[in-house]
Amino acid sequence: MKKEFYAAILSGGSGERFWPLSTSARPKQFLSVFGGRSLLRQSVERLKGVVPPERIIIVTGAALAKATYRELPEIPRRNILLEPCRRDTAAAVATACTAVERLGGADAVAAVLTADQLMEDVAAFRRILRLAAETAATTDDIVTMGVKPTYPATGFGYIKVGRPCGKVFRAERFVEKPDLATAKKYLKSGRYVWNAGMFVWKVATLKAMLARYAPQLVGITPKDYARLPKISFDYAVMEKAKNVLVTAGDFGWDDVGTWTSAARHLGTDAAGNARRGRSTLLDCARSVVVAEGAPVAALGVEDLVIVTTKDAVLVAAKDRAQDLKKLLAEMAAKSDIPKKENKRR
Amino acid sequence: MKKEFYAAILSGGSGERFWPLSTSARPKQFLSVFGGRSLLRQSVERLKGVVPPERIIIVTGAALAKATYRELPEIPRRNILLEPCRRDTAAAVATACTAVERLGGADAVAAVLTADQLMEDVAAFRRILRLAAETAATTDDIVTMGVKPTYPATGFGYIKVGRPCGKVFRAERFVEKPDLATAKKYLKSGRYVWNAGMFVWKVATLKAMLARYAPQLVGITPKDYARLPKISFDYAVMEKAKNVLVTAGDFGWDDVGTWTSAARHLGTDAAGNARRGRSTLLDCARSVVVAEGAPVAALGVEDLVIVTTKDAVLVAAKDRAQDLKKLLAEMAAKSDIPKKENKRR
């Protein structure tokens, strides 16, 4: 492990996927329903022994500054970079690159990590992170941390794994979220990994890639956001680059993208109900019940997501969890429920 | 119509059937989701032109005194009789009888009416009430206001209609809530009416009946409640008496006994959803959504009852609405949700 290893945690998030528990003022990474501590806090704590707090950088929205300071008191405030507006991941990654260069110079190695995902096998995560760091330090390649798929997920992008290169692999191709048939094919082939949005790089390597594929992003800080386009790092850089390696490990990664996928992390009772907060269920099955607001009393219902906060109550069929954004759009259009809590920041 | 016609409205109610909107502190008769005004207020207003406020008596629980004064400012406070504890309808009817005798003497005629039911055809109700009053005034019979059944209800008791007697009928027999097959038989026979719990009597007649079947109830006031048994008037007196007549009218009566039966009075949208308060529904059907507390956002659900108050959220399968009491018992047993609001007064 290089001594000068940095981590940049991207902590954006619009708060829509776990509405009403998550809101623009408290997006998913601040929720603590998964494992007691917030996902953001977990993302810092799993770096223990790998990256010290003073080398951790957080890129987050200006509106989340106070919440982030409170959640991560050990991170120096100068390391918490506040985006004045949303410009997607390309701008966030480039901002992190500038910050790491200032702290550690062109040879510093850094990981871009996510703030709102779960990793159940932290030891495996650290092992793979170290492998990626060593590889990035000793090559001119960027090393993306792919995740070995465990089911034919249609909610993630995939990376096609190429020929071995040391202990990792060439990344042959980035592909968009597939349909179910394609996802099954990917899974069966054994040649695809999930794109978890995490990757490790040497400052000089990333800077050269930015200069080639997105020169307007070189050396930027949050002050430059107004003039930047809204574009993802994968789209702007990664998909075009040739110098991409990929790890293909398994560290219990889950992006907990919907209430339904969250259920398995909450633990279930004999009838398959996952519960948080005060609730009474009579003859209910396979439901997710999270009562942060008024307590829930449910009778004879199955396969529902029920979430209460002081501001709203969500009741959704579990198999419609992925359409939550449509519901929020409908609400915003109707203005039946105050928009303040729903709109993207 | 006799000049001295009185009405005693029984306004008990435990608040369980429409929990969480109704509670022990605000039972069903205080809800205004059906028709804008509370059911209690409607029960007084439908007597306009038939019984003046100073001849209307309310029998209610002591805990509901203030709420009743506020809801019915036109009723003299001395006419609002406060029960110190629940003793079912026999005690309430006997208490009303004592009060009417004090105001109008032994020849006064009075109706016992309910506080928590809907009557859609008020003109028909008044016509039948007047007919019952005239009959009670000129006979030594008690006249119960039966309701012509419109469907094979299993939630009400029935009265078997006997031979005609003037413009009304002899009541041949009171029967308990039937099973569905029996209810269908009753409906088909045309010889049964619903027992709506409303009846008209001359003080002297009712007093004689009490003296014969329940002598401990003669001349009682709320001060006597502690020593009284908990028993219904039907069971204590009506089912035993021979001098019972019955009307067999139709005045759009509905006891709105469950959230499901309430739905038809709330009005529905194209998908069959009945709504009160702030809610956004996407791809939902045949549901009852009442948001008095946090607004509701529902996605892809069908045949549910969803009710929010500041204290609790109910989510129930519509076909389980009649089991709400079981759910409340479960809650009370578990103490997951504060009992205060749930227990019977």
XYZ file of C-alpha atoms in Angstrom:
690
model
C 0.000 0.000 0.000
C 1.304 3.438 -0.943
C 1.504 5.718 2.067
C -0.205 8.545 0.192
C -3.545 6.906 -0.535
C -6.619 9.127 -0.639
C -10.342 8.529 -0.899
C -12.978 10.810 -2.367
C -16.494 9.891 -1.314
C -19.182 11.216 -3.644
C -22.114 12.129 -1.425
C -24.692 13.590 -3.752
C -28.103 11.972 -3.851
C -31.502 13.422 -4.548
C -33.492 11.718 -1.825
C -36.069 10.236 -4.140
C -35.478 6.521 -3.886
C -36.312 6.255 -0.211
C -38.929 8.933 -0.021
C -40.525 9.825 2.340
C -37.754 8.753 4.719
C -35.197 10.318 2.422
C -35.777 13.851 1.179
C -33.692 16.483 -0.539
C -32.647 17.658 2.918
C -31.809 14.127 4.040
C -30.890 11.948 1.068
C -30.307 8.230 1.251
C -26.704 8.414 2.497
C -27.954 9.974 5.745
C -30.430 7.173 6.498
C -29.506 4.877 9.340
C -32.141 2.185 8.802
C -29.480 -0.051 7.264
C -27.140 -1.193 9.994
C -27.742 1.423 12.657
C -25.252 3.992 11.355
C -25.870 6.152 8.320
C -24.618 4.860 4.966
C -22.339 7.913 4.774
C -20.831 7.160 8.191
C -20.372 3.506 7.167
C -18.604 4.597 3.978
C -16.017 6.474 6.068
C -15.698 3.825 8.765
C -14.969 1.062 6.309
C -11.828 2.983 5.294
C -10.367 2.570 8.803
C -6.800 1.352 8.578
C -6.711 2.056 4.832
C -7.204 5.817 4.508
C -6.926 8.166 7.522
C -9.594 10.900 7.953
C -7.269 13.706 6.888
C -6.887 12.045 3.483
C -10.618 11.487 2.991
C -12.412 13.992 0.782
C -16.189 14.345 0.667
C -17.876 15.897 -2.352
C -21.415 16.876 -1.480
C -24.117 19.467 -2.090
C -23.860 22.829 -0.365
C -27.288 22.269 1.191
C -25.918 19.182 2.944
C -22.886 20.923 4.484
C -24.149 21.089 8.066
C -25.558 17.586 8.007
C -22.222 16.291 6.685
C -20.143 18.157 9.294
C -22.382 16.677 11.983
C -22.220 13.175 10.562
C -18.458 13.131 9.964
C -16.820 15.217 12.690
C -13.441 13.525 12.147
C -13.108 14.733 8.553
C -11.336 18.117 8.317
C -13.843 20.690 7.048
C -11.478 21.815 4.286
C -11.784 18.243 2.908
C -15.551 18.583 2.563
C -16.090 20.109 -0.866
C -19.454 21.766 -1.386
C -21.028 21.705 -4.821
C -23.145 24.816 -5.434
C -25.332 22.939 -7.926
C -25.724 19.430 -9.298
C -23.376 18.663 -12.184
C -23.389 14.841 -12.025
C -20.339 12.671 -11.366
C -17.881 13.951 -13.999
C -17.630 17.314 -12.241
C -17.493 15.668 -8.812
C -14.660 13.320 -9.835
C -12.690 16.158 -11.446
C -13.161 18.309 -8.323
C -11.874 15.424 -6.201
C -8.865 15.084 -8.530
C -7.973 18.744 -8.060
C -8.270 18.402 -4.290
C -6.127 15.264 -4.119
C -3.450 16.866 -6.290
C -3.290 19.857 -3.920
C -2.872 17.553 -0.941
C -0.623 14.864 -2.389
C 0.733 15.937 -5.753
C 0.616 14.218 -9.138
C 1.763 10.832 -7.816
C -0.926 10.545 -5.164
C -3.323 7.635 -5.594
C -6.999 8.030 -4.755
C -10.247 6.082 -4.835
C -13.590 7.494 -5.863
C -16.134 5.809 -3.595
C -19.860 6.044 -3.043
C -21.635 7.285 0.059
C -24.922 5.445 -0.197
C -24.190 1.778 -0.745
C -23.794 -1.181 1.564
C -20.828 -3.534 1.672
C -21.365 -6.501 3.890
C -17.856 -7.914 3.677
C -15.690 -4.985 4.747
C -12.515 -7.104 4.930
C -12.960 -8.179 1.309
C -13.690 -4.589 0.312
C -10.450 -3.388 1.916
C -8.456 -6.175 0.300
C -9.758 -5.315 -3.163
C -9.362 -1.579 -2.538
C -5.693 -2.134 -1.643
C -5.165 -4.287 -4.731
C -6.717 -1.576 -6.898
C -4.563 1.096 -5.227
C -1.359 -0.839 -5.754
C -2.268 -1.459 -9.371
C -3.165 2.211 -9.998
C 0.075 3.339 -8.347
C 2.258 1.137 -10.523
C 0.518 1.561 -13.908
C -0.924 4.374 -16.003
C -4.343 2.723 -15.796
C -7.496 3.596 -13.882
C -8.793 0.614 -11.877
C -12.541 0.268 -11.538
C -13.908 -1.918 -8.760
C -16.337 -4.250 -10.486
C -18.604 -6.509 -8.481
C -19.169 -10.144 -9.379
C -22.914 -10.396 -10.064
C -24.995 -12.698 -7.854
C -28.295 -12.345 -9.753
C -29.385 -10.963 -13.154
C -29.799 -7.356 -11.989
C -31.388 -4.934 -14.454
C -30.793 -1.892 -12.271
C -27.019 -1.583 -12.730
C -24.624 -0.994 -15.588
C -22.132 -3.805 -16.338
C -18.476 -3.974 -17.328
C -17.239 -6.681 -19.672
C -14.133 -8.292 -18.197
C -11.192 -8.796 -20.615
C -7.873 -10.587 -20.366
C -6.031 -10.768 -17.010
C -3.488 -8.084 -16.243
C -1.546 -8.961 -13.112
C -4.084 -9.656 -10.389
C -6.813 -7.670 -12.168
C -8.317 -7.563 -15.678
C -8.604 -5.305 -18.664
C -12.044 -3.639 -18.794
C -13.212 -4.522 -22.278
C -16.429 -2.539 -22.443
C -18.942 -0.565 -20.310
C -22.586 -1.451 -20.975
C -25.813 0.258 -19.927
C -28.460 -1.264 -17.648
C -29.594 -4.368 -19.550
C -33.038 -5.904 -19.916
C -33.667 -9.102 -17.979
C -32.799 -11.477 -20.836
C -29.483 -9.691 -21.424
C -28.754 -9.588 -17.703
C -29.285 -13.353 -17.516
C -26.919 -13.810 -20.431
C -24.300 -11.627 -18.721
C -24.636 -13.575 -15.487
C -24.337 -16.944 -17.221
C -21.322 -15.880 -19.310
C -19.267 -15.101 -16.206
C -17.596 -12.334 -18.193
C -19.479 -9.348 -16.825
C -19.305 -7.522 -13.496
C -21.548 -4.862 -12.019
C -20.354 -1.291 -12.348
C -20.453 -0.115 -8.728
C -19.268 3.401 -9.554
C -16.015 3.056 -7.584
C -12.536 3.341 -9.110
C -8.948 4.045 -8.145
C -6.475 6.288 -9.951
C -3.185 8.119 -9.784
C -3.680 11.895 -10.066
C -1.452 12.070 -13.139
C -3.428 9.276 -14.840
C -6.862 10.798 -14.180
C -5.666 14.276 -15.119
C -4.397 12.972 -18.464
C -7.726 11.219 -19.103
C -9.663 14.390 -18.277
C -7.385 16.432 -20.505
C -8.086 14.087 -23.394
C -11.837 13.427 -23.028
C -13.179 16.354 -20.982
C -10.601 19.170 -20.951
C -13.027 21.682 -19.434
C -12.897 19.617 -16.225
C -9.140 19.793 -15.612
C -8.235 21.569 -12.388
C -11.783 22.593 -11.499
C -13.123 23.396 -8.056
C -16.746 23.925 -6.985
C -16.363 27.598 -7.974
C -16.357 26.502 -11.613
C -19.628 24.547 -11.494
C -21.923 27.141 -13.029
C -20.241 26.843 -16.449
C -20.000 23.018 -16.435
C -22.237 20.563 -18.241
C -24.267 17.958 -16.350
C -22.657 14.684 -17.348
C -21.630 11.442 -15.705
C -17.984 10.423 -15.385
C -18.704 7.054 -17.023
C -20.204 8.772 -20.049
C -17.684 11.620 -20.277
C -14.525 9.620 -19.691
C -14.663 6.003 -18.627
C -16.545 4.567 -21.611
C -14.119 6.225 -24.014
C -10.849 5.434 -22.250
C -8.613 2.512 -23.220
C -6.512 2.413 -20.022
C -9.170 0.905 -17.763
C -8.619 -2.132 -15.562
C -11.255 -3.868 -13.497
C -11.352 -5.994 -10.354
C -13.962 -8.719 -10.167
C -14.408 -9.316 -6.461
C -17.362 -9.940 -4.207
C -17.641 -7.872 -1.034
C -21.382 -8.096 -0.395
C -21.996 -4.925 -2.350
C -25.556 -3.648 -2.628
C -26.611 -0.244 -3.801
C -29.922 -0.666 -1.884
C -31.651 1.104 -4.695
C -35.298 0.677 -3.680
C -37.399 -0.008 -0.597
C -37.807 -3.544 -1.849
C -34.098 -4.242 -2.233
C -33.595 -2.673 1.192
C -35.843 -5.259 2.834
C -33.185 -7.956 2.937
C -30.934 -5.726 5.038
C -33.622 -4.972 7.598
C -34.182 -8.544 8.760
C -37.597 -10.186 8.568
C -40.061 -11.885 10.905
C -41.585 -15.333 10.307
C -44.098 -13.899 7.838
C -41.365 -12.134 5.890
C -42.118 -8.639 7.172
C -39.189 -6.238 7.588
C -39.867 -3.614 10.259
C -38.380 -0.465 11.740
C -40.089 1.785 14.275
C -43.405 1.212 16.038
C -45.874 -0.999 14.218
C -48.482 -3.664 14.848
C -49.124 -6.130 12.052
C -52.008 -8.605 12.071
C -52.069 -11.214 9.309
C -49.580 -9.307 7.166
C -46.849 -10.857 5.017
C -43.740 -9.971 3.046
C -44.082 -6.246 3.711
C -41.601 -3.500 4.553
C -42.895 -1.278 7.369
C -40.827 1.695 8.483
C -42.520 3.991 10.986
C -40.469 7.074 11.662
C -43.581 9.225 11.957
C -46.915 7.980 13.275
C -46.907 4.297 14.269
C -48.376 1.868 11.768
C -51.205 -0.591 12.345
C -51.656 -2.952 9.414
C -54.285 -5.596 8.886
C -54.338 -8.361 6.313
C -51.959 -6.780 3.798
C -49.215 -8.434 1.764
C -46.242 -7.341 -0.323
C -46.528 -3.673 0.587
C -44.040 -0.963 1.417
C -45.410 1.271 4.200
C -43.296 4.203 5.366
C -44.359 7.020 7.668
C -42.588 10.243 8.509
C -44.033 13.333 10.133
C -44.455 14.803 6.654
C -45.909 11.980 4.577
C -47.059 8.402 4.409
C -46.092 6.089 1.560
C -48.096 2.958 0.780
C -46.781 1.139 -2.284
C -47.028 -2.279 -3.839
C -43.573 -3.846 -3.445
C -43.348 -4.706 -7.124
C -43.865 -1.028 -7.968
C -41.041 0.285 -5.750
C -38.990 1.210 -8.804
C -41.786 3.594 -9.896
C -41.470 5.788 -6.835
C -40.041 8.597 -8.978
C -43.198 8.580 -11.092
C -45.285 8.945 -7.958
C -43.147 11.862 -6.786
C -43.463 13.494 -10.203
C -47.240 13.064 -9.988
C -47.230 14.645 -6.551
C -45.103 17.553 -7.668
C -47.392 18.123 -10.644
C -50.508 18.096 -8.483
C -48.992 20.074 -5.618
C -51.215 18.076 -3.281
C -48.310 17.525 -0.980
C -45.779 20.307 -0.333
C -43.035 20.113 -2.935
C -40.339 21.473 -0.641
C -39.510 18.037 0.682
C -39.680 16.286 -2.648
C -37.809 18.278 -5.232
C -34.264 17.539 -6.180
C -31.744 19.833 -4.623
C -98.327 15.039 15.643
C -98.593 15.451 19.400
C -97.242 18.783 20.541
C -95.226 17.160 23.318
C -92.893 14.997 21.246
C -89.390 14.392 22.566
C -86.274 12.763 21.197
C -83.484 11.071 23.129
C -80.332 10.630 21.101
C -78.018 7.902 22.402
C -74.495 9.173 21.803
C -72.233 6.492 23.273
C -69.691 4.890 20.987
C -66.300 3.461 21.727
C -64.374 4.863 18.807
C -63.086 1.530 17.589
C -64.799 1.076 14.264
C -63.222 4.071 12.601
C -59.895 3.994 14.357
C -57.573 5.824 14.015
C -59.859 8.658 12.912
C -62.242 7.822 15.714
C -60.844 7.340 19.209
C -62.303 7.099 22.685
C -62.003 10.893 22.881
C -63.673 11.357 19.489
C -65.958 8.434 18.675
C -67.680 7.910 15.369
C -70.586 10.318 16.006
C -68.116 13.223 16.060
C -66.607 12.401 12.669
C -67.502 14.739 9.864
C -66.141 12.734 6.945
C -69.681 11.693 6.040
C -71.532 14.672 4.686
C -69.436 17.538 6.033
C -71.161 17.818 9.424
C -70.645 15.341 12.243
C -73.046 12.414 12.462
C -74.151 13.729 15.883
C -74.919 17.174 14.443
C -76.797 15.530 11.553
C -78.847 13.490 14.024
C -80.055 16.709 15.676
C -80.552 18.639 12.451
C -82.744 15.980 10.901
C -85.227 16.600 13.748
C -85.788 20.186 12.579
C -89.526 20.888 12.411
C -90.279 17.674 14.305
C -88.665 18.094 17.722
C -87.399 21.497 18.959
C -83.950 21.640 20.664
C -85.415 22.102 24.147
C -87.142 18.751 23.823
C -84.072 16.909 22.562
C -82.159 14.877 25.154
C -78.643 13.584 24.584
C -77.346 10.623 26.575
C -73.578 10.459 26.333
C -70.410 9.610 28.243
C -69.102 12.068 30.817
C -65.783 12.202 28.961
C -67.618 13.533 25.898
C -69.405 16.378 27.725
C -67.312 19.252 26.392
C -67.214 17.878 22.862
C -71.003 17.487 22.939
C -71.618 21.010 24.280
C -69.405 22.362 21.512
C -71.058 20.291 18.807
C -74.647 20.996 19.886
C -74.773 24.529 21.291
C -78.547 24.777 20.778
C -79.350 21.894 23.122
C -79.900 23.070 26.728
C -77.088 21.692 28.887
C -79.552 20.226 31.381
C -80.796 18.024 28.501
C -77.338 16.527 28.010
C -77.199 13.573 30.384
C -73.725 12.361 31.246
C -73.158 8.690 31.929
C -70.337 8.142 34.458
C -69.601 4.694 33.022
C -70.763 2.484 30.157
C -73.870 0.457 30.956
C -75.089 -0.306 27.415
C -78.429 0.814 25.969
C -80.892 -0.462 28.605
C -79.569 2.026 31.163
C -79.372 4.811 28.570
C -82.991 4.282 27.456
C -84.244 4.144 31.054
C -82.315 7.325 31.873
C -83.913 9.010 28.862
C -87.351 7.842 30.034
C -86.833 9.428 33.458
C -85.729 12.679 31.839
C -88.665 12.818 29.432
C -91.130 12.142 32.256
C -89.673 15.039 34.249
C -90.074 17.360 31.271
C -93.383 16.169 29.830
C -95.104 13.799 32.229
C -96.396 10.278 31.736
C -98.251 11.072 28.492
C -95.225 12.524 26.740
C -94.136 10.645 23.631
C -90.445 10.256 22.803
C -88.173 8.638 20.288
C -84.915 6.895 21.088
C -82.587 7.708 18.192
C -78.993 7.001 17.326
C -76.170 9.527 17.011
C -73.862 7.728 14.621
C -75.883 6.636 11.613
C -76.631 8.161 8.253
C -80.086 8.716 6.785
C -80.040 9.853 3.232
C -83.767 10.519 2.868
C -84.484 12.906 5.722
C -88.032 13.644 4.498
C -88.901 9.947 4.584
C -87.293 9.634 8.012
C -89.426 12.473 9.372
C -92.582 11.012 7.848
C -91.963 7.624 9.442
C -90.938 9.206 12.752
C -94.218 11.146 12.834
C -96.191 8.003 12.013
C -94.423 6.131 14.822
C -95.072 9.023 17.241
C -98.779 9.162 16.427
C -99.057 5.412 16.824
C -97.177 5.384 20.143
C -99.332 8.263 21.427
C -102.608 6.500 20.676
C -101.729 2.923 21.752
C -99.963 1.214 24.623
C -97.383 -0.141 22.234
C -93.745 0.725 21.653
C -93.054 1.414 17.953
C -89.696 0.379 16.610
C -88.481 1.932 13.364
C -87.482 -1.017 11.212
C -85.659 -0.487 7.945
C -86.580 -2.333 4.787
C -83.432 -4.290 3.839
C -81.777 -3.530 0.511
C -79.134 -6.275 0.648
C -78.537 -9.419 2.748
C -76.677 -7.651 5.572
C -75.040 -9.854 8.188
C -74.023 -6.967 10.401
C -77.459 -6.012 11.756
C -80.161 -7.688 13.837
C -83.527 -8.185 12.116
C -87.168 -7.902 13.172
C -89.775 -10.267 11.764
C -92.768 -8.245 10.574
C -96.195 -9.573 11.601
C -99.746 -8.647 10.689
C -100.647 -5.035 9.889
C -101.885 -2.844 12.702
C -103.157 0.459 11.351
C -100.384 1.917 9.204
C -97.710 -0.149 10.952
C -97.169 -3.821 11.832
C -96.904 -6.113 14.813
C -93.264 -6.993 15.524
C -93.347 -10.766 15.601
C -89.809 -11.511 16.678
C -86.347 -9.977 17.142
C -83.508 -12.015 15.669
C -79.735 -11.735 16.085
C -77.265 -10.930 13.309
C -77.752 -13.767 10.812
C -75.234 -15.620 8.678
C -75.249 -14.818 4.969
C -77.544 -17.686 3.937
C -80.093 -16.689 6.579
C -79.805 -13.017 5.646
C -80.521 -13.914 2.023
C -83.570 -15.890 3.131
C -84.782 -12.924 5.196
C -84.321 -10.558 2.273
C -86.129 -12.832 -0.142
C -89.051 -13.463 2.222
C -89.877 -9.752 2.448
C -90.958 -10.359 6.039
C -87.905 -9.046 7.850
C -86.618 -5.536 8.479
C -83.309 -4.306 9.897
C -83.303 -3.367 13.549
C -81.924 0.183 13.414
C -82.052 0.654 17.186
C -84.611 3.454 17.003
C -88.057 3.298 18.619
C -90.841 5.555 19.827
C -92.812 5.273 23.066
C -95.118 6.957 25.482
C -93.499 7.434 28.894
C -96.241 5.413 30.609
C -95.793 2.552 28.148
C -92.007 2.347 28.454
C -92.181 2.708 32.233
C -94.586 -0.211 32.459
C -92.316 -2.316 30.251
C -89.285 -1.478 32.392
C -91.258 -2.261 35.544
C -92.112 -5.669 34.166
C -88.834 -6.743 32.527
C -86.120 -4.654 34.205
C -87.529 -3.090 37.378
C -84.116 -1.938 38.602
C -84.112 0.536 35.697
C -87.308 2.414 36.568
C -86.773 6.072 37.376
C -82.967 5.906 37.138
C -80.616 8.780 36.446
C -76.869 8.657 35.696
C -76.272 8.757 39.483
C -77.530 5.173 39.654
C -75.180 3.738 37.038
C -72.623 2.178 39.366
C -75.097 -0.431 40.581
C -76.580 -1.249 37.158
C -75.792 -4.226 34.933
C -74.331 -3.796 31.454
C -77.120 -4.943 29.186
C -78.737 -3.861 25.938
C -82.308 -2.569 25.796
C -83.180 -5.104 23.082
C -82.012 -7.965 25.263
C -83.395 -6.653 28.567
C -86.811 -5.541 27.334
C -87.602 -5.463 23.626
C -87.126 -9.140 22.832
C -89.389 -10.131 25.736
C -92.167 -7.607 25.214
C -95.423 -8.411 23.408
C -96.553 -4.828 22.784
C -94.094 -4.012 20.039
C -95.067 -2.535 16.685
C -92.730 -1.945 13.777
C -92.572 0.380 10.790
C -91.035 -0.957 7.605
C -89.900 2.110 5.752
C -86.876 3.035 3.707
C -85.116 6.293 4.484
C -81.652 5.580 3.162
C -80.505 4.329 6.557
C -76.925 3.156 6.959
C -75.113 2.541 10.183
C -71.758 3.072 8.378
C -70.295 0.353 10.502
C -66.864 -0.074 8.897
C -64.420 1.869 6.749
C -65.514 -0.258 3.827
C -69.228 0.483 4.224
C -68.303 4.136 4.662
C -66.727 4.266 1.221
C -69.996 4.614 -0.627
C -70.788 7.826 1.260
C -67.459 9.421 0.453
C -67.846 9.440 -3.315
C -65.360 7.713 -5.599
C -63.095 8.606 -8.499
C -63.018 6.751 -11.813
C -60.878 3.988 -10.323
C -63.254 3.557 -7.406
C -61.078 5.303 -4.823
C -62.842 7.231 -2.044
C -60.690 10.068 -0.698
C -60.638 12.676 2.051
C -57.706 14.947 2.859
C -54.450 15.292 0.947
C -53.384 12.289 -1.071
C -51.738 11.361 -4.348
C -52.668 8.010 -5.836
C -50.860 6.468 -8.812
C -52.357 3.309 -10.308
C -54.516 2.646 -7.263
C -58.042 1.223 -7.294
C -61.060 0.680 -5.056
C -59.349 2.053 -1.973
C -60.479 4.318 0.858
C -57.869 6.962 1.646
C -58.495 9.392 4.506
C -55.565 11.645 5.376
C -56.237 13.691 8.452
C -52.621 13.418 9.560
C -49.683 13.207 7.187
C -50.663 13.250 3.503
C -50.746 9.903 1.739
C -48.857 8.901 -1.399
C -49.961 5.511 -2.698
C -48.570 3.520 -5.588
C -50.085 0.497 -7.278
C -52.333 -0.630 -4.420
C -55.880 -1.957 -4.595
C -58.738 -2.604 -2.184
C -57.033 -1.001 0.796
C -58.180 1.241 3.604
C -55.511 3.847 4.402
C -56.166 6.306 7.205
C -53.695 8.723 8.757
C -54.025 10.863 11.867
C -51.284 12.590 13.804
C -51.261 9.623 16.179
C -51.399 6.580 13.925
C -51.586 5.184 10.422
C -53.930 2.350 9.484
C -53.344 0.232 6.394
C -55.900 -2.554 6.053
C -57.202 -4.870 3.390
C -60.778 -3.723 2.692
C -62.175 -7.208 3.166
C -60.675 -7.273 6.656
C -62.273 -4.008 7.815
C -64.563 -5.886 10.188
C -61.512 -7.244 12.023
C -60.302 -3.807 13.092
C -61.188 -4.612 16.707
C -58.856 -7.610 16.612
C -56.058 -5.363 15.411
C -56.746 -2.880 18.218
C -56.748 -5.720 20.754
C -53.407 -6.893 19.357
C -52.033 -3.375 19.653
C -53.273 -2.988 23.219
C -51.729 -6.325 24.149
C -48.374 -5.419 22.646
C -48.391 -1.829 23.879
C -46.461 -0.937 20.765
C -48.710 2.028 20.194
C -49.937 4.156 23.116
C -53.131 2.646 24.506
C -54.571 5.969 25.613
C -56.169 6.588 22.272
C -57.419 3.080 21.741
C -59.114 1.833 24.851
C -62.847 2.015 25.328
C -63.975 4.836 27.532
